[in-house]
Coordinates of C-alpha atoms in Angstrom, one line a residue:
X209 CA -1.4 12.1 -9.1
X210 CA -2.7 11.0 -12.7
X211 CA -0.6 9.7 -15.2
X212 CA 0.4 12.1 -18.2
X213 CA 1.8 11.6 -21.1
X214 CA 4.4 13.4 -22.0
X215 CA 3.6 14.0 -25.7
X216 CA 5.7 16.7 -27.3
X217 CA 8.0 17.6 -24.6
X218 CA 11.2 18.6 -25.3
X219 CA 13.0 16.1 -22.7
X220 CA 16.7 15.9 -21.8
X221 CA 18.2 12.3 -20.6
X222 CA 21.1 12.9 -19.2
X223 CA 23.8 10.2 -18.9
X224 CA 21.2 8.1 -21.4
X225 CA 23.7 5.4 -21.6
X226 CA 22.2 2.8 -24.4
X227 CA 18.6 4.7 -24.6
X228 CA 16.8 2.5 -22.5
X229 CA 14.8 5.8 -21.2
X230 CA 14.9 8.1 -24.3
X231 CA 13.5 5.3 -26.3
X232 CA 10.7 4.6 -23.7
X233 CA 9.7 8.8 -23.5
X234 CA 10.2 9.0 -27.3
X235 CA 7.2 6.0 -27.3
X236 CA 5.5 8.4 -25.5
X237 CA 5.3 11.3 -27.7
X238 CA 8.3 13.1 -26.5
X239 CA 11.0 14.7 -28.3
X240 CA 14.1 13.4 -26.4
X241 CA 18.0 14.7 -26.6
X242 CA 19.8 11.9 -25.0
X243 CA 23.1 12.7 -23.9
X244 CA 26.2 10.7 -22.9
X245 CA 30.0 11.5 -22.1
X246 CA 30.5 7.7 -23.3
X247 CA 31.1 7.5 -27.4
X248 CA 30.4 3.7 -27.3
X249 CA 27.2 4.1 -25.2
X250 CA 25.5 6.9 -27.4
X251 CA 26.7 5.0 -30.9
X252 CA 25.1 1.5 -29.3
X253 CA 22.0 4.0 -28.4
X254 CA 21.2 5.2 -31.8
X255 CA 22.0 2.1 -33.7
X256 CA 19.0 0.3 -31.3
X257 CA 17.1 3.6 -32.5
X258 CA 17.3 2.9 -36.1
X259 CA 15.9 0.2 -36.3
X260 CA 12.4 1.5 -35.2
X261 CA 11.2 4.6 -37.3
X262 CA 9.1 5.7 -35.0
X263 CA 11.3 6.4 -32.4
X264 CA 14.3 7.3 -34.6
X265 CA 12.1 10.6 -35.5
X266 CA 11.6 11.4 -32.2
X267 CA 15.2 10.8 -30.4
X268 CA 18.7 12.3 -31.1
X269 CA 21.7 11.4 -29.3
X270 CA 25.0 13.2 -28.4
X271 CA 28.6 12.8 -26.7
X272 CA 28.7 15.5 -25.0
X273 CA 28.5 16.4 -21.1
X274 CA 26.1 18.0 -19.6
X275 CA 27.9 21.2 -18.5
X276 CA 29.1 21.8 -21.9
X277 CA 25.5 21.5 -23.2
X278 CA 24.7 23.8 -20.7
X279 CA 27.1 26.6 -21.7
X280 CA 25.9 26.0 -25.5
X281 CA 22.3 26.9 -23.5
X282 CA 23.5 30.1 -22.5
X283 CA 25.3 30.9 -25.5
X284 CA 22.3 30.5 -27.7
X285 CA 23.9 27.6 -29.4
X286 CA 20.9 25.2 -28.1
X287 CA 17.3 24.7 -26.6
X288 CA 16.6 24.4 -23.3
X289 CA 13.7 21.5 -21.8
X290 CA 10.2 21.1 -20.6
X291 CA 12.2 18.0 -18.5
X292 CA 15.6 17.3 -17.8
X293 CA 16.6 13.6 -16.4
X294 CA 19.1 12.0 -14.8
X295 CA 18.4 9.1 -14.3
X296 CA 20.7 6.6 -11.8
X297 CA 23.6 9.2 -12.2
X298 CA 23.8 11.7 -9.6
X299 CA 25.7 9.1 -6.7
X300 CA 27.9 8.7 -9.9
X301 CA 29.2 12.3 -9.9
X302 CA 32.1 14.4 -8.2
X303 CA 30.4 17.1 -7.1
X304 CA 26.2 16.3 -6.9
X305 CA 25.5 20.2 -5.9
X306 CA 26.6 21.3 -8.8
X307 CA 25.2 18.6 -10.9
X308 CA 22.0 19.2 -9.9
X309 CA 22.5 23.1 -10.5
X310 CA 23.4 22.3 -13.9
X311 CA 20.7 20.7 -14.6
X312 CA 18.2 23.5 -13.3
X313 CA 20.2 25.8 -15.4
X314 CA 18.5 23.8 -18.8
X315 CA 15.2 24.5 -17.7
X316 CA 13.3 25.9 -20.5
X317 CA 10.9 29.2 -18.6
X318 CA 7.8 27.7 -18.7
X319 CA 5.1 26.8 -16.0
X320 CA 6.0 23.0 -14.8
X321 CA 9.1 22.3 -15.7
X322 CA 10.9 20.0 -14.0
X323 CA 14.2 18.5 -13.3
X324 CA 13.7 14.9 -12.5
X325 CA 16.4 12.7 -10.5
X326 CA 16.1 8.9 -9.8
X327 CA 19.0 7.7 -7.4
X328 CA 19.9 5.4 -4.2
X329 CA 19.2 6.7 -0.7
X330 CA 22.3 6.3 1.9
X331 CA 20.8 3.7 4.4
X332 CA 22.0 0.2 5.1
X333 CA 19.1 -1.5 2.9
X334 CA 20.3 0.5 -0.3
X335 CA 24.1 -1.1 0.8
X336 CA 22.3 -5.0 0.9
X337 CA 20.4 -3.9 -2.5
X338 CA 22.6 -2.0 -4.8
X339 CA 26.1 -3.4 -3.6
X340 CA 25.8 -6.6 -1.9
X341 CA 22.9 -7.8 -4.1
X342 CA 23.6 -6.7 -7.6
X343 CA 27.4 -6.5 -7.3
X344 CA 28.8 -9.6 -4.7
X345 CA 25.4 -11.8 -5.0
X346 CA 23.9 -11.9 -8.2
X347 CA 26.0 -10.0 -10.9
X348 CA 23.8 -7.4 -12.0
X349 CA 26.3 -4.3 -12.0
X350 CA 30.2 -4.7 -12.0
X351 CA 31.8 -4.8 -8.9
X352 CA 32.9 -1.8 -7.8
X353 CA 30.1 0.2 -9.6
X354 CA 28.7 1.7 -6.9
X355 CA 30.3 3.9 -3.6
X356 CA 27.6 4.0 -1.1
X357 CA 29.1 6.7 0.3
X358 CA 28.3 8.7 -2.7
X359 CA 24.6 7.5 -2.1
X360 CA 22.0 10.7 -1.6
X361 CA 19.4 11.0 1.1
X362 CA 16.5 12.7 0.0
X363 CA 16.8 15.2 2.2
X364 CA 20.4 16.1 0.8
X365 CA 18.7 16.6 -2.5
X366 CA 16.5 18.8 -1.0
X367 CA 19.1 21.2 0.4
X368 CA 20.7 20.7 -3.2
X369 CA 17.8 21.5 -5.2
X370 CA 17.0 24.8 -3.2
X371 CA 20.7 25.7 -3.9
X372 CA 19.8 25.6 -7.5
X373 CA 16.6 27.9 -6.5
X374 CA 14.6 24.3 -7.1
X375 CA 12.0 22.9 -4.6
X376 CA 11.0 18.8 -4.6
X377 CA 7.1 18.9 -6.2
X378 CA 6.7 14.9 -5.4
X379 CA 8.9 12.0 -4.7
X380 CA 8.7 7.8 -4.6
X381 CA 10.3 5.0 -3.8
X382 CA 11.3 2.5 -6.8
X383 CA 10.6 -1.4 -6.3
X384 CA 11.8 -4.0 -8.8
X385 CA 8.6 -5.9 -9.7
X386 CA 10.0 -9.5 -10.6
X387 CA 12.8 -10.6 -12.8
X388 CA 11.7 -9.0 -15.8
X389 CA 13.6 -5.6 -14.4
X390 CA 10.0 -3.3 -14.3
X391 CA 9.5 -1.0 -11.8
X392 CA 6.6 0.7 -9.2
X393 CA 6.6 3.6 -7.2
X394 CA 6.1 3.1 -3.3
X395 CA 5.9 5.4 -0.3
X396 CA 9.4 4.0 0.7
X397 CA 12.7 5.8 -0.3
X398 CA 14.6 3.8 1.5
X399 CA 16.6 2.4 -1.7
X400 CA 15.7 3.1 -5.1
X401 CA 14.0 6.4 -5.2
X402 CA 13.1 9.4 -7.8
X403 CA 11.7 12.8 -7.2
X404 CA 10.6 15.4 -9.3
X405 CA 11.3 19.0 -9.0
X406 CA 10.3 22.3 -9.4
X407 CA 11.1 25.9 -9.6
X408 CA 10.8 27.3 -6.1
X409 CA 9.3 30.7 -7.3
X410 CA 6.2 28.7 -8.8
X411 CA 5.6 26.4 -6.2
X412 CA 5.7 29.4 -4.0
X413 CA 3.4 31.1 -6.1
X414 CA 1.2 28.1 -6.6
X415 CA 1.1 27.7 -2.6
X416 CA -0.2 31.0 -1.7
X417 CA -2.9 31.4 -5.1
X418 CA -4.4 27.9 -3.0
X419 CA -4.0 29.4 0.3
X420 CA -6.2 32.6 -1.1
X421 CA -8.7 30.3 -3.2
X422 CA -9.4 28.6 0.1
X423 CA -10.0 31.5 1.9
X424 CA -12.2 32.8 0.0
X425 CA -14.1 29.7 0.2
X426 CA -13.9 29.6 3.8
X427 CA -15.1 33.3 3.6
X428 CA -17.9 32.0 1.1
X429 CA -19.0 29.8 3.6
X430 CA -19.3 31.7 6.6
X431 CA -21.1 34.2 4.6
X432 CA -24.1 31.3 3.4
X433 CA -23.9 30.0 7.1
X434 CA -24.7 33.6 7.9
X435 CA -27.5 34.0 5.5
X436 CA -28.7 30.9 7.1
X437 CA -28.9 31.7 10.4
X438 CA -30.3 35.0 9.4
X439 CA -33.0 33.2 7.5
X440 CA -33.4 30.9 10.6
X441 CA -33.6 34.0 13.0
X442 CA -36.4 35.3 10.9
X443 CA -38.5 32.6 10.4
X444 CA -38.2 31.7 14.1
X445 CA -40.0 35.1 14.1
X446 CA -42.5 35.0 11.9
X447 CA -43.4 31.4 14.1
X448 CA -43.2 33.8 17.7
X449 CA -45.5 36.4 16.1
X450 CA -48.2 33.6 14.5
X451 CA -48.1 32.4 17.6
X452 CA -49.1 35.4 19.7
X453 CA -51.2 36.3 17.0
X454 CA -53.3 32.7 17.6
X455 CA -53.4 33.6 21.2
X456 CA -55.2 37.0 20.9
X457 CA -57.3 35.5 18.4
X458 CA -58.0 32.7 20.5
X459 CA -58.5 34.3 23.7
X460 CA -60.8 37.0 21.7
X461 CA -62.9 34.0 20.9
X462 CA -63.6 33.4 24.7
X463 CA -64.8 36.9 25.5
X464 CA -68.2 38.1 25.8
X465 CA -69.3 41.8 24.5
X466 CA -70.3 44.3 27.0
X467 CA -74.6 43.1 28.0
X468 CA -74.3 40.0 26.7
X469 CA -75.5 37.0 28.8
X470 CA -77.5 39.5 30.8
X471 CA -81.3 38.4 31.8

């Protein structure tokens, strides 16, 4: 799919941390609510954000959890978001079902919005990776950070995200790329892996406007192939009729009148 820019979009980062991702989307042109339960994490987040203008405009940071932002949302209190992210939080939670519902519940009613959730599949790669590597080998995380037990399959945020009447648009794996901590997308979800998703209802609706667009092609076609072999059918008689018409005037070129050639 191309890449897009999500220039003013009124993003959600939930569990934002220091800003590493609000900053980045604000960059971008969005208009980011970063949100942490963590007092130090959100005050170490919007000093980093002062010191660039740019971004500072475009990025506001709270302590506050999720599910209280969600009942100011359905008091009136507050907006609700082209895109809510949560990003490397979900195998962090107590209850991920309800998590994720929560975060469907902030979805501003517009067409494509989209809750989007990066997070670690359960398979014995993500347990070398995530725990073995970056907790026991090379430092990366705390010990102890992770529960791989608490890791999701992508097929158990499926079932979640149709609880919360949500449907997964497109998902991909995440590879490191180097020390430098960047990251690519990949076919594999067998670790690190984020998936985007949508309101069932649309992508229902989206499904079956295709479905009848391609029909109606299909029909399209089968009506020009028709005209074709119509026009084919004619012209092949139009040929059968020239010809018969070339042997009656040939074979009246061979006859003789009545007395002629007589002595």
């Amino acid at each position: 799919m191309p890449h897009m820019r999500p220039t003013g979009l009124r993003v959600l980062d939930v569990g934002c941390g220091g800003g590493i991702l609000s900053e980045s989307l604000a960059r971008l042109g969005a208009q980011v609510t970063g949100i942490d339960v963590t007092r130090e994490n959100v005050e170490a987040a919007r000093l980093h954000a002062a010191a660039d203008p740019a971004v500072a405009e475009r990025v506001r940071y709270e302590v506050i959890s999720v599910e209280d932002l969600a009942a100011a949302a359905a008091g009136g209190t507050t907006g609700l978001y082209d895109a809510v992210l949560a990003s490397e939080v979900l195998e962090h939670v107590a209850r991920p079902h309800a998590f994720v519902g929560v975060l469907a519940s902030l979805l501003a009613p517009r067409p494509g919005a989209s809750v989007i959730i990066s997070t670690l599949n359960r398979t014995p790669a993500a347990w070398a990776v995530a725990i073995a590597g970056a907790e026991y080998v090379t430092g990366v995380v705390p010990v102890g950070t992770h529960s791989w037990k608490k890791f999701i399959t992508p097929e158990e945020l499926a079932i979640m995200g149709d609880a919360a009447g949500l449907q997964v648009w497109h998902a991909a794996g995440m590879a490191p790329l180097g020390p430098a901590l960047s990251w690519t997308l990949t076919p594999d979800l067998g670790v690190n892996y984020i998936a985007s998703l949508r309101r069932r209802d649309e992508l229902q609706l989206q499904q079956q406007q295709q479905q009848q667009q391609q029909q109606q092609q299909g029909e399209q076609q089968g009506q020009q192939g028709q005209g074709q072999q119509g026009e084919a059918a004619v012209q092949g008689q139009g040929q059968e009729a020239r010809g018969a018409a070339a042997v009656v005037v040939g074979g009246a070129s061979g006859m003789e009148a009545p007395g002629m050639g007589l002595p």
